[in-house]
mmCIF file of C-alpha atoms in Angstrom:
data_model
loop_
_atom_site.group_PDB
_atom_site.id
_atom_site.type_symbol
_atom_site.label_atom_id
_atom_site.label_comp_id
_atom_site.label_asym_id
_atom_site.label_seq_id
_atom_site.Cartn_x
_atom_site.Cartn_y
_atom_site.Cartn_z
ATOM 1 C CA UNK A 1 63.565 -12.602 -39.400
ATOM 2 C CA UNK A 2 60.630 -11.261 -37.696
ATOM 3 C CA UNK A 3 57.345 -12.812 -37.951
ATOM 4 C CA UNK A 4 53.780 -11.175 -36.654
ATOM 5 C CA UNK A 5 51.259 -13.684 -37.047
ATOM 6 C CA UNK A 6 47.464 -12.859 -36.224
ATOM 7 C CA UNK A 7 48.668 -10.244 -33.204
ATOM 8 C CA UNK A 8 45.412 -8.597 -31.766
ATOM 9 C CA UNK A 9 46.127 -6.171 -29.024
ATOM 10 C CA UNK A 10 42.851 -4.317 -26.390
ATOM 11 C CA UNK A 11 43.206 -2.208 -24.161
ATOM 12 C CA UNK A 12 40.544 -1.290 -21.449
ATOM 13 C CA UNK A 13 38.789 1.710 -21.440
ATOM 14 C CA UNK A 14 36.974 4.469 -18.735
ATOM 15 C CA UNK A 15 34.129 5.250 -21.027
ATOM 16 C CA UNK A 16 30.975 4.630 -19.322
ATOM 17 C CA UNK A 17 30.367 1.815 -22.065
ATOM 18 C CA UNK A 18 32.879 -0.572 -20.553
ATOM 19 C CA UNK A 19 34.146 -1.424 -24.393
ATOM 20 C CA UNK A 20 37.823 -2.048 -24.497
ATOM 21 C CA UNK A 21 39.597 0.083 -27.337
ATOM 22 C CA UNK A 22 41.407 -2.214 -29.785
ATOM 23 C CA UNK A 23 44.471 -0.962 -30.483
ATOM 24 C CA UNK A 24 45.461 -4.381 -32.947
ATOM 25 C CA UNK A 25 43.539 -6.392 -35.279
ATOM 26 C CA UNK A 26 44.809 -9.560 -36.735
ATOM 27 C CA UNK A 27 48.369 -7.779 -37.488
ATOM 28 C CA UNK A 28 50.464 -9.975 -39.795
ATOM 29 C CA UNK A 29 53.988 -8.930 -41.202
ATOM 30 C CA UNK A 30 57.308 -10.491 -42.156
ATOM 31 C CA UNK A 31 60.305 -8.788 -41.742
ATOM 32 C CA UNK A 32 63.112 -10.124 -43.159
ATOM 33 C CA UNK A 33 66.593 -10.018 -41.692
ATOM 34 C CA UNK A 34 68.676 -7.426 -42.634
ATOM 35 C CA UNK A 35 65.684 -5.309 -44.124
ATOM 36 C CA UNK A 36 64.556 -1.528 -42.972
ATOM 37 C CA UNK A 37 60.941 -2.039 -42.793
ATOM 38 C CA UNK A 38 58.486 0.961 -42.433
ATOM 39 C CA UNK A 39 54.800 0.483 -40.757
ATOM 40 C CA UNK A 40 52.825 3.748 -42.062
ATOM 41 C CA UNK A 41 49.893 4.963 -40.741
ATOM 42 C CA UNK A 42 47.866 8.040 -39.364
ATOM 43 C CA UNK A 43 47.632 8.674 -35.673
ATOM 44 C CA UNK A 44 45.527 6.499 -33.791
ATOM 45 C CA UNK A 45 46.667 3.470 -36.295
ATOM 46 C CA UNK A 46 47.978 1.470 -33.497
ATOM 47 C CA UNK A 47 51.866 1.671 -34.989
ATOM 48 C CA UNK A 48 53.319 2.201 -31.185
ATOM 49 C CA UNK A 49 50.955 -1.164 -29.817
ATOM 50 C CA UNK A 50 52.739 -3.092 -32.667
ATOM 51 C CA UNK A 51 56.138 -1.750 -31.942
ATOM 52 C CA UNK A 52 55.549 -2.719 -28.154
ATOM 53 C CA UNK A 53 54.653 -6.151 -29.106
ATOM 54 C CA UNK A 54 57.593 -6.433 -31.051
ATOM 55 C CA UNK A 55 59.731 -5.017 -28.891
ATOM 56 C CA UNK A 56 58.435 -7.832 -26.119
ATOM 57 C CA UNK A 57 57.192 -4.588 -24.000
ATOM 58 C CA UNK A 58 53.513 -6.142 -24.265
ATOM 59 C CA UNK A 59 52.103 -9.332 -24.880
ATOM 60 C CA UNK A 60 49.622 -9.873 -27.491
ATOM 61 C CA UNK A 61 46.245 -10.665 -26.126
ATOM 62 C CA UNK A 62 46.173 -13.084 -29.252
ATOM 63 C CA UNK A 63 48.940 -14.243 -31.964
ATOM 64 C CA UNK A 64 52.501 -14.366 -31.860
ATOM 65 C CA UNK A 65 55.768 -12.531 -32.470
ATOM 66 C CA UNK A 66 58.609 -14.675 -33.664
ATOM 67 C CA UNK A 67 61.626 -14.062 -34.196
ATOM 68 C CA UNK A 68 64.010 -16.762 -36.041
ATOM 69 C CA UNK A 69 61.002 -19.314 -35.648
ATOM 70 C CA UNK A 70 60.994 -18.659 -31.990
ATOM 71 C CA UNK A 71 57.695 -17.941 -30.663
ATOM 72 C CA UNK A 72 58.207 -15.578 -27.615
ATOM 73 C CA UNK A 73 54.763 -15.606 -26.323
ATOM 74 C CA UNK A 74 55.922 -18.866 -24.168
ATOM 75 C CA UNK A 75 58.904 -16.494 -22.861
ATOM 76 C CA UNK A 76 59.295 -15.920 -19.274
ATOM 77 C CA UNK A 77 62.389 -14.873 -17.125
ATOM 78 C CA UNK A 78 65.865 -15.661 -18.262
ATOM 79 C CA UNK A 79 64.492 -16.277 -21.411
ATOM 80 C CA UNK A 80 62.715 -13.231 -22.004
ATOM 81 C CA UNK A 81 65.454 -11.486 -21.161
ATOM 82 C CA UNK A 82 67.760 -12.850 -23.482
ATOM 83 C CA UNK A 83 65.112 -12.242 -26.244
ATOM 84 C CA UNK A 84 65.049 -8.593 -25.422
ATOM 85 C CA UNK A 85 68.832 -7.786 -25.790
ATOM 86 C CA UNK A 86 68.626 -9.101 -29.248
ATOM 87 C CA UNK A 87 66.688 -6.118 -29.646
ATOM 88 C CA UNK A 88 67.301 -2.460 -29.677
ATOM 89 C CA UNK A 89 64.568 0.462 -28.885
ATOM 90 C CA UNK A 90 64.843 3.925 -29.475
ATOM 91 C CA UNK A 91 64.104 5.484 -26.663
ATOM 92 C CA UNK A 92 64.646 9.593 -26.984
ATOM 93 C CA UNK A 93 65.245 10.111 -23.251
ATOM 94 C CA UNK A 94 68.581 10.875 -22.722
ATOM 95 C CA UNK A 95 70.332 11.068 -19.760
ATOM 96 C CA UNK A 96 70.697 14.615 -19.236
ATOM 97 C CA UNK A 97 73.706 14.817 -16.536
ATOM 98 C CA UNK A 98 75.701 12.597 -19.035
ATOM 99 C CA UNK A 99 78.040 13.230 -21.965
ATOM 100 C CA UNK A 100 77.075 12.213 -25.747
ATOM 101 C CA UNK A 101 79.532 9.119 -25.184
ATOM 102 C CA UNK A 102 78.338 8.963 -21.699
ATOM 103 C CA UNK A 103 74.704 8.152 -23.135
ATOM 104 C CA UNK A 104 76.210 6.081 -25.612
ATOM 105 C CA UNK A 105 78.408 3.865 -22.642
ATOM 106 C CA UNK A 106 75.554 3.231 -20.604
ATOM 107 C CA UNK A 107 74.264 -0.374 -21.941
ATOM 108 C CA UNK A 108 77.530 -1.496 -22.225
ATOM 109 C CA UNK A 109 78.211 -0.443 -18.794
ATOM 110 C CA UNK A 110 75.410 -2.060 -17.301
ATOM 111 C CA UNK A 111 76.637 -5.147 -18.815
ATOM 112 C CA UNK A 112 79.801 -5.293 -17.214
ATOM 113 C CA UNK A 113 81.904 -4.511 -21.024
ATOM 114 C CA UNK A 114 85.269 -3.340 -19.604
ATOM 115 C CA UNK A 115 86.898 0.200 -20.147
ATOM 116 C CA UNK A 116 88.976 -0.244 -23.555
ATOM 117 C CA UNK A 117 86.437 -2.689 -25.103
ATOM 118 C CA UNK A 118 83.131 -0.191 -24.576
ATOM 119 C CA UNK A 119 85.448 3.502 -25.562
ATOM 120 C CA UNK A 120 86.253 1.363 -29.120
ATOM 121 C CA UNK A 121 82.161 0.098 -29.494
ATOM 122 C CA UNK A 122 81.217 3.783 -28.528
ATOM 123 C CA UNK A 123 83.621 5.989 -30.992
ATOM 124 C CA UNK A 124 82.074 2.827 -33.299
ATOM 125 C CA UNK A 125 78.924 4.035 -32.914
ATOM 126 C CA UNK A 126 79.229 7.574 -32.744
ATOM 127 C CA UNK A 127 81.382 7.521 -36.045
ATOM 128 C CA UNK A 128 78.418 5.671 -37.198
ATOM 129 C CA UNK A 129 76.026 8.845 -36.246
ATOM 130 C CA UNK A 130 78.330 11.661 -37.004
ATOM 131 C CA UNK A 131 78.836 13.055 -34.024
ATOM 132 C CA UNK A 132 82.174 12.093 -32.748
ATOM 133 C CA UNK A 133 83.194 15.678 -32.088
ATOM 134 C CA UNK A 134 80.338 15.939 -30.075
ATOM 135 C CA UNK A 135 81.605 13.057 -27.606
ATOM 136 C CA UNK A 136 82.184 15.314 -24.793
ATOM 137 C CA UNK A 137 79.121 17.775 -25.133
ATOM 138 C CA UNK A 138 75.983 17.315 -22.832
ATOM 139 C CA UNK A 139 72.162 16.858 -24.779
ATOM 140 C CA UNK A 140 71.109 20.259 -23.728
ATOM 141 C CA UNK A 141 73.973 21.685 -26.496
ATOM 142 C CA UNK A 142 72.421 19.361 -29.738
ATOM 143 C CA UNK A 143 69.607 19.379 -31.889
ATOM 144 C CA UNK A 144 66.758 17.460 -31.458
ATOM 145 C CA UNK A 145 67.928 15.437 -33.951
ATOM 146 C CA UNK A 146 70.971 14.985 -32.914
ATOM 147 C CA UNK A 147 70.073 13.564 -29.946
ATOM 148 C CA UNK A 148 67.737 11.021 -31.610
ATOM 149 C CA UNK A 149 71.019 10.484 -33.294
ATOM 150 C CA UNK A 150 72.369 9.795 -29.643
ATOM 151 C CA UNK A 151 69.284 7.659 -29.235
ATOM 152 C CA UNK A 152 70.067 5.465 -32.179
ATOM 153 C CA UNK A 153 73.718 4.743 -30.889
ATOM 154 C CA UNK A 154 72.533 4.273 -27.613
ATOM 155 C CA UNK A 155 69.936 1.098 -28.747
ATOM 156 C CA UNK A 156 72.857 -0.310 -31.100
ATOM 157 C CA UNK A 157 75.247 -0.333 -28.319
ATOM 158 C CA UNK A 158 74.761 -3.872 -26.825
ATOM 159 C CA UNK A 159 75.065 -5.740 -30.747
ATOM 160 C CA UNK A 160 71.286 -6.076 -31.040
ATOM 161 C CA UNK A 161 70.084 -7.688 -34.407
ATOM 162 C CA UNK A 162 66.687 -5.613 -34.648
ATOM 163 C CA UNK A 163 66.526 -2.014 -33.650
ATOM 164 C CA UNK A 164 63.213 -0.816 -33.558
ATOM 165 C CA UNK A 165 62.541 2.991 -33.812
ATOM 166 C CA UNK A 166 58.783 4.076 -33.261
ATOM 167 C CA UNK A 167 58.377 7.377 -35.039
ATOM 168 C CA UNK A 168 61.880 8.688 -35.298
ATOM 169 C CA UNK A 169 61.605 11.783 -37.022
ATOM 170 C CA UNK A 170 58.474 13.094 -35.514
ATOM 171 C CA UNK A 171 58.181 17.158 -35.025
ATOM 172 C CA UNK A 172 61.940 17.578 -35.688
ATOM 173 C CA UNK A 173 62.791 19.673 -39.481
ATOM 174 C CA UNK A 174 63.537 18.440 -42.576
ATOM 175 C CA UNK A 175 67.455 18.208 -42.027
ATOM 176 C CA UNK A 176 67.646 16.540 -38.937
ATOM 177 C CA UNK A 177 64.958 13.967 -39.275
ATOM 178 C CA UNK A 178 67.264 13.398 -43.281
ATOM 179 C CA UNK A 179 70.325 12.896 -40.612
ATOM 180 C CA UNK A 180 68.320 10.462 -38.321
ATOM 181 C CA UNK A 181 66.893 8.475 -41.648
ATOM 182 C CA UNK A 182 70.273 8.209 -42.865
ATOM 183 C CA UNK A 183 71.522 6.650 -39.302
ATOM 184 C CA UNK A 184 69.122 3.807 -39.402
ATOM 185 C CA UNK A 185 69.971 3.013 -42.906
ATOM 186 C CA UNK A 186 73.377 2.939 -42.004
ATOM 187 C CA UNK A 187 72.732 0.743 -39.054
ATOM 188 C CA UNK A 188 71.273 -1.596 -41.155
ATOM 189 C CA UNK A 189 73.796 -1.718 -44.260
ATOM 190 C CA UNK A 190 76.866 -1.282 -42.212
ATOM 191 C CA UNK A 191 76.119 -3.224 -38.656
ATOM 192 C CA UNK A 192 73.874 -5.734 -39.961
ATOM 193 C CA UNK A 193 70.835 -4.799 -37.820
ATOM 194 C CA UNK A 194 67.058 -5.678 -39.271
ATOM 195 C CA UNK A 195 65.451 -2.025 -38.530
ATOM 196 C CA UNK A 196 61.770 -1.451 -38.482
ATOM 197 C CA UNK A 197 60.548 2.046 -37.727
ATOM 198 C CA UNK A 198 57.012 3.662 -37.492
ATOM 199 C CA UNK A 199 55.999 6.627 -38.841
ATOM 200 C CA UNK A 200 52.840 8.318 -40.029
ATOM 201 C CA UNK A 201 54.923 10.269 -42.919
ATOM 202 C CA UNK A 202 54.679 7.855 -46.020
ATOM 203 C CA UNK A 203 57.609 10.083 -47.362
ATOM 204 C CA UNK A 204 59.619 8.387 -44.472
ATOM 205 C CA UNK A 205 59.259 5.205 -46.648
ATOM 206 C CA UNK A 206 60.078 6.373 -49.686
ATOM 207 C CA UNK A 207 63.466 7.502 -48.698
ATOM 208 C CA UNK A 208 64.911 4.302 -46.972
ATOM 209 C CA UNK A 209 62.611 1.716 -46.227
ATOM 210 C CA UNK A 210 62.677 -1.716 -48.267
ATOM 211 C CA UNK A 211 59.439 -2.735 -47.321
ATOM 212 C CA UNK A 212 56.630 -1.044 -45.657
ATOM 213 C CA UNK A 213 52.989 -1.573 -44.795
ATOM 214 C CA UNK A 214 50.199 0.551 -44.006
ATOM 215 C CA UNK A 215 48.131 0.029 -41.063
ATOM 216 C CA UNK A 216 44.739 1.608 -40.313
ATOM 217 C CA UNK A 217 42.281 1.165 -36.704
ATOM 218 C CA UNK A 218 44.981 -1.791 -36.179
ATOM 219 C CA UNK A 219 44.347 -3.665 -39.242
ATOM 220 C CA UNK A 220 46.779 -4.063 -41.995
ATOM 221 C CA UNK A 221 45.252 -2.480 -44.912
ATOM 222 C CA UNK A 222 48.224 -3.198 -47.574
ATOM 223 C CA UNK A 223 51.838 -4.363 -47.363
ATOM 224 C CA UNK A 224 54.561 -5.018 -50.073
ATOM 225 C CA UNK A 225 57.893 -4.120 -51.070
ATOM 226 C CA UNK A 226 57.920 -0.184 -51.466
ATOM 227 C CA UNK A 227 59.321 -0.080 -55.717
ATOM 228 C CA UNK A 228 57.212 -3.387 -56.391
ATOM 229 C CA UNK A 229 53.837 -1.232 -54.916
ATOM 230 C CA UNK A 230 53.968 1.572 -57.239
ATOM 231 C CA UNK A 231 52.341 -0.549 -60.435
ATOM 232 C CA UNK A 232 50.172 -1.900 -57.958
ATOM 233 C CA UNK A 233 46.786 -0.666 -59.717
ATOM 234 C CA UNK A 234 44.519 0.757 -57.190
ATOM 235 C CA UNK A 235 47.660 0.614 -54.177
ATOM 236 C CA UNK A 236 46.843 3.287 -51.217
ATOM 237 C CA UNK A 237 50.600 2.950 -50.494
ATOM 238 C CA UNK A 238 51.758 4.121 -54.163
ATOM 239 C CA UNK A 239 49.268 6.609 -54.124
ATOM 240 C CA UNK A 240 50.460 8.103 -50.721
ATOM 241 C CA UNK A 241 54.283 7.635 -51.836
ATOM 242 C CA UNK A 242 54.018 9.068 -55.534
ATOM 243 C CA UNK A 243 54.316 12.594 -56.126
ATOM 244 C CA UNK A 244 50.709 14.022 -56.469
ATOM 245 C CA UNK A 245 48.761 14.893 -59.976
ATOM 246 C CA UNK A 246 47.108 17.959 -60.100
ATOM 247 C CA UNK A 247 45.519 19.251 -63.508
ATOM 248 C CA UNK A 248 43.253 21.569 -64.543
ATOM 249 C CA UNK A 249 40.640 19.927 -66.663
ATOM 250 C CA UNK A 250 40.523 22.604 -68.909
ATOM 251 C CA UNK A 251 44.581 22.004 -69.714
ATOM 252 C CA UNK A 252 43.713 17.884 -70.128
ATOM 253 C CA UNK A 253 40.826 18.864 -72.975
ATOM 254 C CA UNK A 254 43.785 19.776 -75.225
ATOM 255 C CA UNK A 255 44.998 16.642 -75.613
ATOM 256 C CA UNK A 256 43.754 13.958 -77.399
ATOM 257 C CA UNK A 257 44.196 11.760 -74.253
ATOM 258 C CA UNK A 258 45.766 11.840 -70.848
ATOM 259 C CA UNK A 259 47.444 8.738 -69.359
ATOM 260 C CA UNK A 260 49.011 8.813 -65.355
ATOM 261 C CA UNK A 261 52.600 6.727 -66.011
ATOM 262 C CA UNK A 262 55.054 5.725 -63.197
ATOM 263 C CA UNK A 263 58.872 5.576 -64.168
ATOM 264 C CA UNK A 264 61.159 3.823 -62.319
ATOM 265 C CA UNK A 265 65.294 4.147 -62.682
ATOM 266 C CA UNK A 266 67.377 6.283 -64.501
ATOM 267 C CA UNK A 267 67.058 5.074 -68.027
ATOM 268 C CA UNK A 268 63.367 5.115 -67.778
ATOM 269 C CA UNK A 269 63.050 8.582 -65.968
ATOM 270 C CA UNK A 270 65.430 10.200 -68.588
ATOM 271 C CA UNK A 271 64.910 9.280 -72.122
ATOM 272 C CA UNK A 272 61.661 6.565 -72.446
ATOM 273 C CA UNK A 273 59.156 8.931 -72.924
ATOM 274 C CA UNK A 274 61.286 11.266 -75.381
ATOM 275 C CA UNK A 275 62.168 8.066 -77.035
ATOM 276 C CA UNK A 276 58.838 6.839 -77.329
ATOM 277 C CA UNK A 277 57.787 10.149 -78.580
ATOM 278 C CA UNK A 278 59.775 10.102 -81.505
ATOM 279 C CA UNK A 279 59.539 6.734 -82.997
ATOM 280 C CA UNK A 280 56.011 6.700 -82.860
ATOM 281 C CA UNK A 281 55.855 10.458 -84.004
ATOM 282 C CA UNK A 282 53.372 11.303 -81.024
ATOM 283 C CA UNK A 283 53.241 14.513 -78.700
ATOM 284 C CA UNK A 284 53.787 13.047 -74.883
ATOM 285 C CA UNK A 285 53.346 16.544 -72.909
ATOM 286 C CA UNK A 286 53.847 16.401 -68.980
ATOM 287 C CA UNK A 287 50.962 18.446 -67.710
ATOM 288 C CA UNK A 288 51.057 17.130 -63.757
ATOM 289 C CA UNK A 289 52.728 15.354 -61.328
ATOM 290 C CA UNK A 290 56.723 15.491 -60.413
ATOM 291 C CA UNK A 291 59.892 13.859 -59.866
ATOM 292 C CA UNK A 292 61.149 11.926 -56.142
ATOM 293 C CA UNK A 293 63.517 9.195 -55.181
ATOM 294 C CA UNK A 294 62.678 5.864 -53.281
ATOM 295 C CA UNK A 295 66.072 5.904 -51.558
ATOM 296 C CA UNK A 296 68.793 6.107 -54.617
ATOM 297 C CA UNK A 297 66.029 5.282 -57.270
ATOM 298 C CA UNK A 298 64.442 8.433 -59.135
ATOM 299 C CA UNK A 299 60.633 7.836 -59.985
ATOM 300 C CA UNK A 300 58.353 9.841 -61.705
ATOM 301 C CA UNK A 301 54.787 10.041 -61.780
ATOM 302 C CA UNK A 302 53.487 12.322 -64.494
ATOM 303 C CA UNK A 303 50.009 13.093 -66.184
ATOM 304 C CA UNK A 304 51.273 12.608 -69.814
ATOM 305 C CA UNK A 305 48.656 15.022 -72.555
ATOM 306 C CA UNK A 306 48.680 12.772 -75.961
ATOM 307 C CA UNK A 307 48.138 13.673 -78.885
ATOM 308 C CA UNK A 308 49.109 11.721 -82.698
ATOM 309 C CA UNK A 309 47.922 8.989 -84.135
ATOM 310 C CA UNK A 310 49.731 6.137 -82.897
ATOM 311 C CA UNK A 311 49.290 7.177 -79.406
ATOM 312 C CA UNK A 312 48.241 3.864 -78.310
ATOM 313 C CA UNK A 313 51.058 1.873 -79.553
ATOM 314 C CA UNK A 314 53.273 4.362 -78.514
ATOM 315 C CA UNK A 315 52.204 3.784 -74.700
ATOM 316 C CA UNK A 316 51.862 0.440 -75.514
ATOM 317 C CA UNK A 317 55.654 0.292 -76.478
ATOM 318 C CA UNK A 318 56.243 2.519 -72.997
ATOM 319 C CA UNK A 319 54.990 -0.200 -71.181
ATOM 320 C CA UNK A 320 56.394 -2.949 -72.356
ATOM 321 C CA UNK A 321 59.858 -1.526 -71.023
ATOM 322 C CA UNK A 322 58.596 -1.078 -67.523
ATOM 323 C CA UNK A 323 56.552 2.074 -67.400
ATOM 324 C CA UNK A 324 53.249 1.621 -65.663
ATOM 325 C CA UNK A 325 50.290 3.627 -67.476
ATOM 326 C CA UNK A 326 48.326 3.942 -64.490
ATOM 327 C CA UNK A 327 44.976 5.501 -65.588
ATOM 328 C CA UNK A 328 44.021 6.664 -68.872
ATOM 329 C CA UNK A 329 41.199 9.015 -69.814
ATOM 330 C CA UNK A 330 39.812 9.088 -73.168
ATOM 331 C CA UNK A 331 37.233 11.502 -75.267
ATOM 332 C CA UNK A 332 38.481 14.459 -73.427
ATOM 333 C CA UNK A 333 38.041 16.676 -76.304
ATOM 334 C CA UNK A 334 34.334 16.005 -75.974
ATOM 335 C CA UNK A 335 34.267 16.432 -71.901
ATOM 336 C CA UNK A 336 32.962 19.789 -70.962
ATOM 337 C CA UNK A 337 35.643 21.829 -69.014
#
């Protein structure tokens, strides 16, 4: 487990004011082992400081980084050095003049791991990324995401428990940076390893993290489990993670009412609302939002236009089997368009 307690992080500055630019701000998370936890947060948020500090690259100016209960701040020497090879750091620069697997063998070569031992932990690895028939190529001949692929491997090679990955799908496309998500997941279900990654792209959350938090000028501004967020009333997290609502006014005025309702898992997605529709013999029309996943879970947001009698109890009875009715807006038959 991974514990940031009260981590504040300056740096100094060559502004003619002399201020130091805080980077960190009272940071606290917990990351629990075994768990792919995402930090979110625009440029500038001070994601890269925190994934330094945690990767024992730079020391806090004030709180502590544990890891297991062990507070590394009082690390020096040996003992730092054993703390770092418990963890694993993406690092996208490959070695150019070496093979895929070449890249791959060089921790465990560096370590001393003899021939037949590191060629089984390397096709290991590079099963693990897909690109075992890419052993012999050189980096110029991938993708840029395949060598952050590469990358990945590389920082798993030497058994670390956390693998920390600042910003791994940053200015690569859609497919690759899926293939490079998908790596780190699978470096945490099948190898054990506690991941946390960084990322400004909230949708890089939704898709595999467990956990995530959102930081902002180095402060932690919310933090939760990523399903448990989303009927979180008022949560910039769910906002930034559920599909968007747009609606014309005019189209809302139809309605009776309109209510903003988060679904969450198959059975709700598919057939509450239709359910709900009919045994309280109310119109639920989806005028806004969309459908998305949060790794294998579908969720739906949707701006729901009401109309029937029973409305309330109808939404009422939505939820009371997990739905959450998010905002509602009444009288809109008397709101000017």
């Amino acid at each position: 487990m991974i514990t940031v307690e009260n981590v504040s992080k300056s740096f100094p500055t060559n502004s003619s004011t002399g201020a130091p630019v805080v980077a960190l701000r009272d940071v606290s998370l917990a990351v629990e082992a075994g768990s792919l936890y995402g930090v979110v947060g625009p440029a500038g948020a001070g994601k890269s400081t925190l994934a330094r500090c945690v990767a024992l690259q730079e020391r806090p100016d004030r709180g502590v980084v544990r890891f297991d209960g062990l507070n590394t701040s009082t690390l020096d020497g040996r003992k730092l050095r054993d703390a770092r090879r418990q963890l694993g750091v993406v690092d996208t620069r490959l070695q150019s003049e070496r093979t895929v697997a070449g890249n791959v063998a060089a921790p465990l070569e560096r370590l001393g791991v003899d021939g037949p031992q590191r060629r089984g932990r390397v096709g290991t690895l590079l099963d693990l990324i897909g690109l075992t028939r890419r052993a012999s190529q050189l980096p110029a001949d991938l993708t840029e995401g395949q060598r952050r692929r590469v990358a990945v491997a590389r920082a798993l090679a030497a058994g670390p428990s956390v693998l920390l990955a600042d910003d791994p799908t940053g200015g690569i496309d859609a497919d690759d940076a899926g293939a490079v998500l998908a790596t780190l997941d699978r470096a945490r279900a099948e190898l054990g390893a506690t991941v946390l990654l960084t990322t400004p792209d909230a949708g890089v959350a939704r898709r595999v993290c467990d956990d995530v938090a959102l930081l902002d000028r180095g402060a932690v501004v919310e933090s939760g489990n990523v399903l448990g967020l989303l009927g979180k009333h008022g949560s910039k997290l769910a906002n930034e993670l559920l599909p968007s609502i747009e609606t014309p006014r005019a189209q809302m005025t139809q309605y009776d009412l309109a209510v903003d309702v988060v679904l969450v898992g198959f059975a709700a997605v598919g057939a509450l609302l239709p359910e709900a529709a009919g045994r309280f013999d109310v119109e639920l029309a989806t005028i806004g939002g969309g459908l998305t996943r949060f790794g294998d879970t579908p969720v739906a947001r949707f701006r729901l236009g009401v109309r029937g009698q029973r409305a309330d109890a109808a939404l009422a009875w939505i939820a009371e089997r997990g739905a959450h009715v998010t905002h509602t807006l009444y009288g809109l038959r008397n709101v000017a368009a």
